Amino acid sequence: MAKFAPLQRLVIAIAVLASFVTFLDGTVVNVALPAISRELGGGITTQQWVVDAYLITLSALILLAGSVSDAYGRVLVMRIGLIAFGVTSVAVAAAPDPLVLIIARAGQGAAGALLVPSSLALITATMRADAQSRAIGVWTAFTTAAQLVGPLLGGLFVDYLSWRFVFLINVIPIAVTLVLLSRLRLPEHPSGVRVDWWSGALCALGLGAVVFALIEQPLRGWASPMIWAPGLIGVALFAVFVWRQQHSPAPLLPLSLFGVRDFAWGNLATLFVYAALSLNGFVVGVYLQQGAGLTATAAGLASLPMTILMILVSSRAGAWAGRWGPRLFMTVGPLVMAIGAVMLLAVAERFDYWWQVLPAMIVMGLGLSLTVAPLTAAILGAIDESRSGIASAVNNAVSRVAGLLVVAMLSTIVGGSLDLGGFHSAAIVTAGLFVVGGVVSWIGIRRNPAEAPGPLDAQPDGPAPTPRNDGSLA
């Protein structure tokens, strides 16, 4: 981070650490799921709920948190989120049964929703042009690495201590971030942005009801009123949510954002790419233990090559995207990851990590490194700084909803059982999702930044400022 000014380095450190705990907790749980199921019971359904309870509140409330961040200040919102995340992490670790665990995980997700948009908005609010692209690359490298290193850390705790310690990993980075946050001095003032609390409730309840139906459907069947009724209610609530966004004077999700081409198509690509990543992370973490017989630590080590490649390549990819445009990277990266997913079909009853899994992890890690920073930069670079909080919230919500839905549909994807056949089915679906993400990027993303329309003005329907040749706003 030598190329950044002192204030910029402090902002990046805070943004990385604050987001690190939420991304870490999204994946660290994957290798702990078999141990949780053994101790607390519940089988694959409990495993799905442990993951999705976190993602439901994180996905549904992250939009609300983006508006709250813009309205009351990023630093204040981040401080509240950090404290709440620490408290709920301790509650998860102390859970005596599946119900308490799932409720506490939902609380963790709600706290995490306060952290992600406010942390990334700090970067977009304090840096522009090439500095912003490089900073987003650094942020992406470390936060995505948190998602990938999570299984390794989780495995070590499961094997040598207890799965409960998996959720206490957050305490140290939270404490460090609070100290750094106390040193940050930014001129933040109330913006007058109205917060649509009703829309937040509609979004959360709608997503929750739909996910309940998807997770419980394999056990009860679609004919059960306990399935189709929540499903229909969830769809209806979400439809009301969308209608409210069209008619509200202060919408939680400003639909005008999707009038910006790179923002709209970039979020569509995010939906497919992150659905694939979530499916792959869940299936690999669980199957390598329950199917291949590896320890939790060995299962966590399986994704280490992806982590190393992310750290080495991602920040460079962010800089390349700032120079040459994100389209090429957002197309090639997912297609490379699709090749890696297909390579997982080599996994057989006679398991060999070095020949059946490692090559796939290397290929997927390379593709992921080329994709994530350009994807983030393309989406947020299309939106004006005054709306950076809600823009980053929308993008993060899309990625979490993608993971939420694909995990909810896991039983359908793997055919009811995560055996070798189910693992292969999941690999094929993962590859297909990556391919669609790459195709969407090629079709929708502008070839280079100069072709893209300027970021939105503060007024949604007003004329957009035009970008200068150096990337700054006119």
Coordinates of C-alpha atoms in Angstrom, one line a residue, residues 41-381:
G41 CA -28.2 -32.9 15.2
G42 CA -30.5 -31.9 12.3
G43 CA -28.7 -33.3 9.2
I44 CA -28.5 -31.4 5.9
T45 CA -31.5 -29.2 6.7
T46 CA -29.8 -27.8 9.8
Q47 CA -26.6 -27.3 7.8
Q48 CA -28.5 -25.3 5.2
W49 CA -30.2 -23.2 7.8
V50 CA -26.9 -22.4 9.6
V51 CA -25.6 -21.0 6.4
D52 CA -28.8 -19.3 5.1
A53 CA -30.0 -17.8 8.4
Y54 CA -26.9 -15.6 8.2
L55 CA -27.4 -14.9 4.5
I56 CA -31.1 -14.0 4.8
T57 CA -30.5 -11.1 7.2
L58 CA -27.3 -10.1 5.6
S59 CA -28.9 -10.0 2.1
A60 CA -32.2 -8.5 3.1
L61 CA -30.9 -5.8 5.4
I62 CA -27.8 -4.8 3.5
L63 CA -29.9 -2.4 1.3
L64 CA -31.3 -0.8 4.5
A65 CA -27.9 -0.6 5.9
G66 CA -26.6 1.2 2.7
S67 CA -29.3 3.9 3.2
V68 CA -28.6 4.1 6.9
S69 CA -24.9 4.5 6.1
D70 CA -25.6 7.4 3.7
A71 CA -28.0 9.0 6.1
Y72 CA -26.1 8.8 9.4
G73 CA -22.5 8.5 8.4
R74 CA -20.3 5.5 7.5
V75 CA -18.1 5.7 10.6
L76 CA -21.0 5.6 13.1
V77 CA -22.8 2.8 11.3
M78 CA -19.6 0.8 11.0
R79 CA -18.9 1.2 14.8
I80 CA -22.3 0.0 15.7
G81 CA -22.0 -3.0 13.3
L82 CA -18.7 -4.0 14.7
I83 CA -19.9 -4.1 18.3
A84 CA -23.1 -6.0 17.3
F85 CA -21.2 -8.5 15.3
G86 CA -18.9 -9.2 18.2
V87 CA -21.8 -9.8 20.6
T88 CA -23.7 -12.1 18.2
S89 CA -20.6 -14.1 17.4
V90 CA -20.2 -14.9 21.1
A91 CA -23.9 -15.9 21.1
V92 CA -23.4 -18.3 18.2
A93 CA -20.4 -19.9 19.9
A94 CA -22.5 -20.5 23.1
A95 CA -25.6 -21.9 21.3
P96 CA -26.9 -25.0 23.1
D97 CA -29.2 -26.3 20.3
P98 CA -29.9 -25.7 16.6
L99 CA -32.7 -23.2 17.1
V100 CA -30.6 -20.9 19.2
L101 CA -27.7 -21.3 16.8
I102 CA -29.8 -20.4 13.8
I103 CA -31.3 -17.3 15.6
A104 CA -27.9 -16.1 16.6
R105 CA -26.6 -16.6 13.1
A106 CA -29.5 -14.4 11.8
G107 CA -28.3 -11.8 14.3
Q108 CA -24.8 -12.0 13.0
G109 CA -26.1 -11.4 9.5
A110 CA -28.0 -8.3 10.5
A111 CA -24.8 -6.9 12.2
G112 CA -22.8 -7.8 9.1
A113 CA -25.2 -5.9 6.9
L114 CA -24.1 -2.7 8.7
L115 CA -20.4 -3.4 7.9
V116 CA -20.0 -4.2 4.2
P117 CA -21.6 -1.2 2.5
S118 CA -20.2 1.3 4.9
S119 CA -16.7 -0.1 4.6
L120 CA -16.6 -0.1 0.9
A121 CA -18.3 3.3 0.7
L122 CA -15.4 4.7 2.7
I123 CA -13.1 3.8 -0.2
T124 CA -15.4 5.2 -2.9
A125 CA -16.0 8.4 -0.9
T126 CA -12.4 9.2 -0.3
M127 CA -10.7 8.1 -3.5
R128 CA -11.5 8.4 -7.2
A129 CA -10.1 7.4 -10.6
D130 CA -7.0 5.1 -10.6
A131 CA -6.5 5.3 -6.8
Q132 CA -10.0 4.0 -6.3
S133 CA -9.5 1.1 -8.7
R134 CA -6.3 0.1 -6.9
A135 CA -7.9 0.5 -3.5
I136 CA -10.8 -1.7 -4.5
G137 CA -8.3 -4.2 -5.8
V138 CA -6.6 -4.3 -2.4
W139 CA -10.0 -4.5 -0.6
T140 CA -11.1 -7.3 -3.0
A141 CA -8.0 -9.3 -2.6
F142 CA -8.2 -9.4 1.2
T143 CA -11.9 -9.7 1.7
T144 CA -12.2 -12.4 -1.0
A145 CA -9.2 -14.1 0.6
A146 CA -11.2 -14.0 3.9
Q147 CA -13.9 -16.1 2.2
L148 CA -11.3 -18.5 0.9
V149 CA -9.1 -18.8 4.0
G150 CA -12.2 -19.2 6.2
P151 CA -12.5 -23.0 5.6
L152 CA -8.8 -23.5 6.6
L153 CA -9.2 -21.5 9.8
G154 CA -12.5 -23.3 10.5
G155 CA -10.9 -26.7 9.9
L156 CA -8.1 -26.0 12.3
F157 CA -10.5 -24.9 15.1
V158 CA -12.8 -27.9 14.5
D159 CA -10.0 -30.5 14.5
Y160 CA -8.0 -29.1 17.4
L161 CA -10.5 -27.2 19.6
S162 CA -14.2 -27.1 18.8
W163 CA -16.5 -25.8 16.1
R164 CA -17.6 -23.2 18.7
F165 CA -14.2 -21.4 18.5
V166 CA -14.8 -20.9 14.7
F167 CA -17.2 -18.1 15.6
L168 CA -14.8 -16.4 18.0
I169 CA -12.2 -15.7 15.3
N170 CA -13.9 -12.4 14.8
V171 CA -13.0 -10.9 18.2
I172 CA -9.4 -9.8 17.4
P173 CA -10.1 -8.1 14.0
I174 CA -13.1 -6.4 15.5
A175 CA -11.1 -5.0 18.3
V176 CA -8.3 -3.8 16.0
T177 CA -10.8 -2.2 13.6
L178 CA -12.5 -0.3 16.5
V179 CA -9.1 1.1 17.5
L180 CA -8.3 2.2 14.0
L181 CA -11.7 3.7 13.6
S182 CA -11.1 5.9 16.6
R183 CA -8.2 7.4 14.7
L184 CA -10.1 8.2 11.5
R185 CA -11.2 11.8 11.1
L186 CA -13.6 12.3 8.2
P187 CA -15.9 15.3 7.8
E188 CA -19.2 13.4 7.9
H189 CA -22.5 15.2 8.3
P190 CA -26.1 14.0 8.2
S191 CA -27.1 13.9 4.6
G192 CA -30.8 14.2 5.0
V193 CA -31.4 10.9 3.2
R194 CA -34.7 9.3 4.3
V195 CA -34.5 5.7 5.4
D196 CA -37.4 3.4 4.2
W197 CA -37.7 1.1 7.2
W198 CA -40.9 -0.6 5.8
S199 CA -39.1 -1.6 2.6
G200 CA -36.4 -3.2 4.7
A201 CA -39.0 -5.3 6.6
L202 CA -40.7 -6.3 3.3
C203 CA -37.5 -7.4 1.8
A204 CA -36.4 -9.4 4.8
L205 CA -39.7 -11.2 5.3
G206 CA -40.1 -11.9 1.6
L207 CA -36.6 -13.4 1.3
G208 CA -37.1 -15.4 4.5
A209 CA -40.4 -16.9 3.4
V210 CA -39.1 -18.0 0.0
V211 CA -35.9 -19.5 1.5
F212 CA -38.0 -21.4 4.0
A213 CA -40.0 -23.0 1.2
L214 CA -36.9 -23.9 -0.8
I215 CA -35.1 -25.5 2.1
E216 CA -38.0 -27.4 3.5
Q217 CA -39.5 -28.5 0.2
P218 CA -37.5 -31.7 -0.2
L219 CA -38.8 -32.9 3.2
R220 CA -42.4 -31.9 2.8
G221 CA -43.1 -31.6 -1.0
W222 CA -44.6 -28.7 -2.9
A223 CA -48.2 -30.0 -2.1
S224 CA -47.8 -29.2 1.6
P225 CA -49.4 -25.9 2.7
M226 CA -46.3 -25.5 4.9
I227 CA -44.3 -25.0 1.7
W228 CA -46.5 -23.4 -1.0
A229 CA -48.1 -20.9 1.4
P230 CA -44.8 -19.4 2.7
G231 CA -43.5 -19.5 -0.9
L232 CA -46.4 -17.5 -2.3
I233 CA -46.4 -15.1 0.7
G234 CA -42.7 -14.5 0.1
V235 CA -43.1 -13.8 -3.6
A236 CA -46.0 -11.4 -2.8
L237 CA -44.1 -9.5 -0.2
F238 CA -41.1 -9.1 -2.5
A239 CA -43.5 -7.9 -5.3
V240 CA -44.8 -5.3 -2.9
F241 CA -41.2 -4.4 -2.0
V242 CA -40.5 -3.7 -5.7
W243 CA -43.7 -1.8 -6.2
R244 CA -42.9 0.4 -3.2
Q245 CA -39.4 1.2 -4.7
Q246 CA -41.1 2.5 -7.8
H247 CA -43.5 4.8 -5.9
S248 CA -41.5 5.8 -2.8
P249 CA -40.0 9.3 -2.6
A250 CA -37.0 7.8 -0.8
P251 CA -36.7 4.2 -2.1
L252 CA -34.5 1.7 -0.3
L253 CA -33.5 0.3 -3.7
P254 CA -33.4 3.2 -6.2
L255 CA -34.4 1.4 -9.4
S256 CA -32.9 4.3 -11.4
L257 CA -29.5 2.9 -10.5
F258 CA -30.2 0.1 -13.0
G259 CA -30.5 2.6 -15.7
V260 CA -26.7 2.8 -15.7
R261 CA -25.6 0.0 -18.0
D262 CA -22.5 -1.2 -16.3
F263 CA -24.2 -1.2 -12.9
A264 CA -27.2 -3.2 -14.2
W265 CA -25.3 -5.8 -16.2
G266 CA -22.5 -6.0 -13.6
N267 CA -25.0 -6.9 -10.9
L268 CA -26.6 -9.5 -13.2
A269 CA -23.1 -11.1 -13.7
T270 CA -22.6 -10.9 -9.9
L271 CA -25.7 -12.9 -9.4
F272 CA -24.5 -15.9 -11.5
V273 CA -20.8 -15.7 -10.5
Y274 CA -21.5 -15.6 -6.7
A275 CA -24.1 -18.2 -6.9
A276 CA -21.5 -20.5 -8.4
L277 CA -18.9 -19.5 -5.8
S278 CA -21.3 -20.2 -2.9
L279 CA -22.4 -23.5 -4.3
N280 CA -18.8 -24.6 -4.8
G281 CA -17.7 -23.5 -1.4
F282 CA -20.5 -25.3 0.4
V283 CA -20.3 -28.5 -1.5
V284 CA -16.5 -28.8 -1.4
G285 CA -16.3 -28.0 2.3
V286 CA -18.9 -30.6 3.2
Y287 CA -18.2 -33.4 0.7
L288 CA -14.4 -33.5 1.3
Q289 CA -15.2 -34.4 4.9
Q290 CA -18.4 -36.5 4.7
G291 CA -17.7 -38.1 1.3
A292 CA -13.9 -38.2 0.9
G293 CA -13.2 -38.7 4.6
L294 CA -10.8 -35.8 5.0
T295 CA -10.3 -34.0 8.3
A296 CA -11.8 -30.5 8.7
T297 CA -8.3 -29.0 8.4
A298 CA -7.5 -30.9 5.2
A299 CA -10.9 -29.9 3.7
G300 CA -10.1 -26.3 4.6
L301 CA -6.6 -26.6 3.0
A302 CA -8.2 -27.7 -0.2
S303 CA -9.1 -24.0 -1.1
L304 CA -5.7 -22.6 -0.1
P305 CA -4.4 -22.3 -3.7
M306 CA -7.3 -20.0 -4.5
T307 CA -6.4 -17.8 -1.5
I308 CA -2.8 -17.5 -2.6
L309 CA -3.7 -16.6 -6.1
M310 CA -6.3 -14.0 -5.0
I311 CA -3.6 -12.3 -2.8
L312 CA -1.0 -12.3 -5.6
V313 CA -3.2 -11.4 -8.6
S314 CA -6.4 -9.6 -7.5
S315 CA -4.9 -6.1 -6.8
R316 CA -3.1 -6.2 -10.1
A317 CA -6.3 -7.2 -11.9
G318 CA -8.0 -4.2 -10.3
A319 CA -5.3 -1.9 -11.7
W320 CA -5.5 -3.5 -15.1
A321 CA -9.3 -3.0 -15.2
G322 CA -8.8 0.6 -14.4
R323 CA -6.4 1.0 -17.3
W324 CA -8.0 -1.3 -20.0
G325 CA -11.6 -1.6 -18.8
P326 CA -13.3 -4.5 -16.9
R327 CA -15.1 -6.3 -19.8
L328 CA -12.3 -8.6 -20.8
F329 CA -11.5 -9.7 -17.3
M330 CA -15.2 -10.1 -16.3
T331 CA -15.6 -12.4 -19.3
V332 CA -12.5 -14.5 -19.3
G333 CA -12.4 -14.9 -15.5
P334 CA -15.7 -16.7 -15.1
L335 CA -15.0 -18.9 -18.1
V336 CA -11.7 -20.0 -16.6
M337 CA -13.5 -20.7 -13.3
A338 CA -16.0 -22.8 -15.3
I339 CA -13.2 -24.9 -16.6
G340 CA -12.0 -25.4 -13.0
A341 CA -15.5 -26.5 -11.9
V342 CA -15.6 -29.1 -14.7
M343 CA -12.3 -30.4 -13.6
L344 CA -13.9 -31.4 -10.3
L345 CA -15.7 -34.2 -12.2
A346 CA -12.4 -36.0 -11.9
V347 CA -13.2 -36.7 -8.2
A348 CA -13.8 -40.4 -7.8
E349 CA -14.6 -43.0 -5.2
R350 CA -10.9 -43.6 -4.9
F351 CA -10.1 -40.1 -3.8
D352 CA -6.8 -38.3 -4.5
Y353 CA -6.6 -34.6 -3.7
W354 CA -3.5 -33.9 -5.6
W355 CA -4.8 -35.0 -9.0
Q356 CA -8.5 -34.6 -8.6
V357 CA -9.0 -31.4 -6.7
L358 CA -5.8 -29.3 -6.6
P359 CA -5.7 -28.6 -10.4
A360 CA -9.3 -27.4 -10.3
M361 CA -8.6 -25.1 -7.3
I362 CA -5.6 -23.5 -9.1
V363 CA -7.6 -22.9 -12.3
M364 CA -10.6 -21.5 -10.3
G365 CA -8.3 -19.3 -8.2
L366 CA -6.8 -17.8 -11.4
G367 CA -10.2 -17.1 -12.8
L368 CA -11.5 -15.7 -9.6
S369 CA -8.5 -13.4 -9.3
L370 CA -9.2 -12.0 -12.7
T371 CA -12.9 -11.5 -12.0
V372 CA -13.6 -10.0 -8.6
A373 CA -11.8 -6.7 -8.5
P374 CA -12.8 -5.6 -12.1
L375 CA -16.4 -6.7 -11.3
T376 CA -16.5 -4.5 -8.2
A377 CA -14.7 -1.6 -9.9
A378 CA -17.0 -1.7 -12.9
I379 CA -20.2 -1.6 -10.8
L380 CA -19.2 1.0 -8.2
G381 CA -17.3 3.1 -10.8

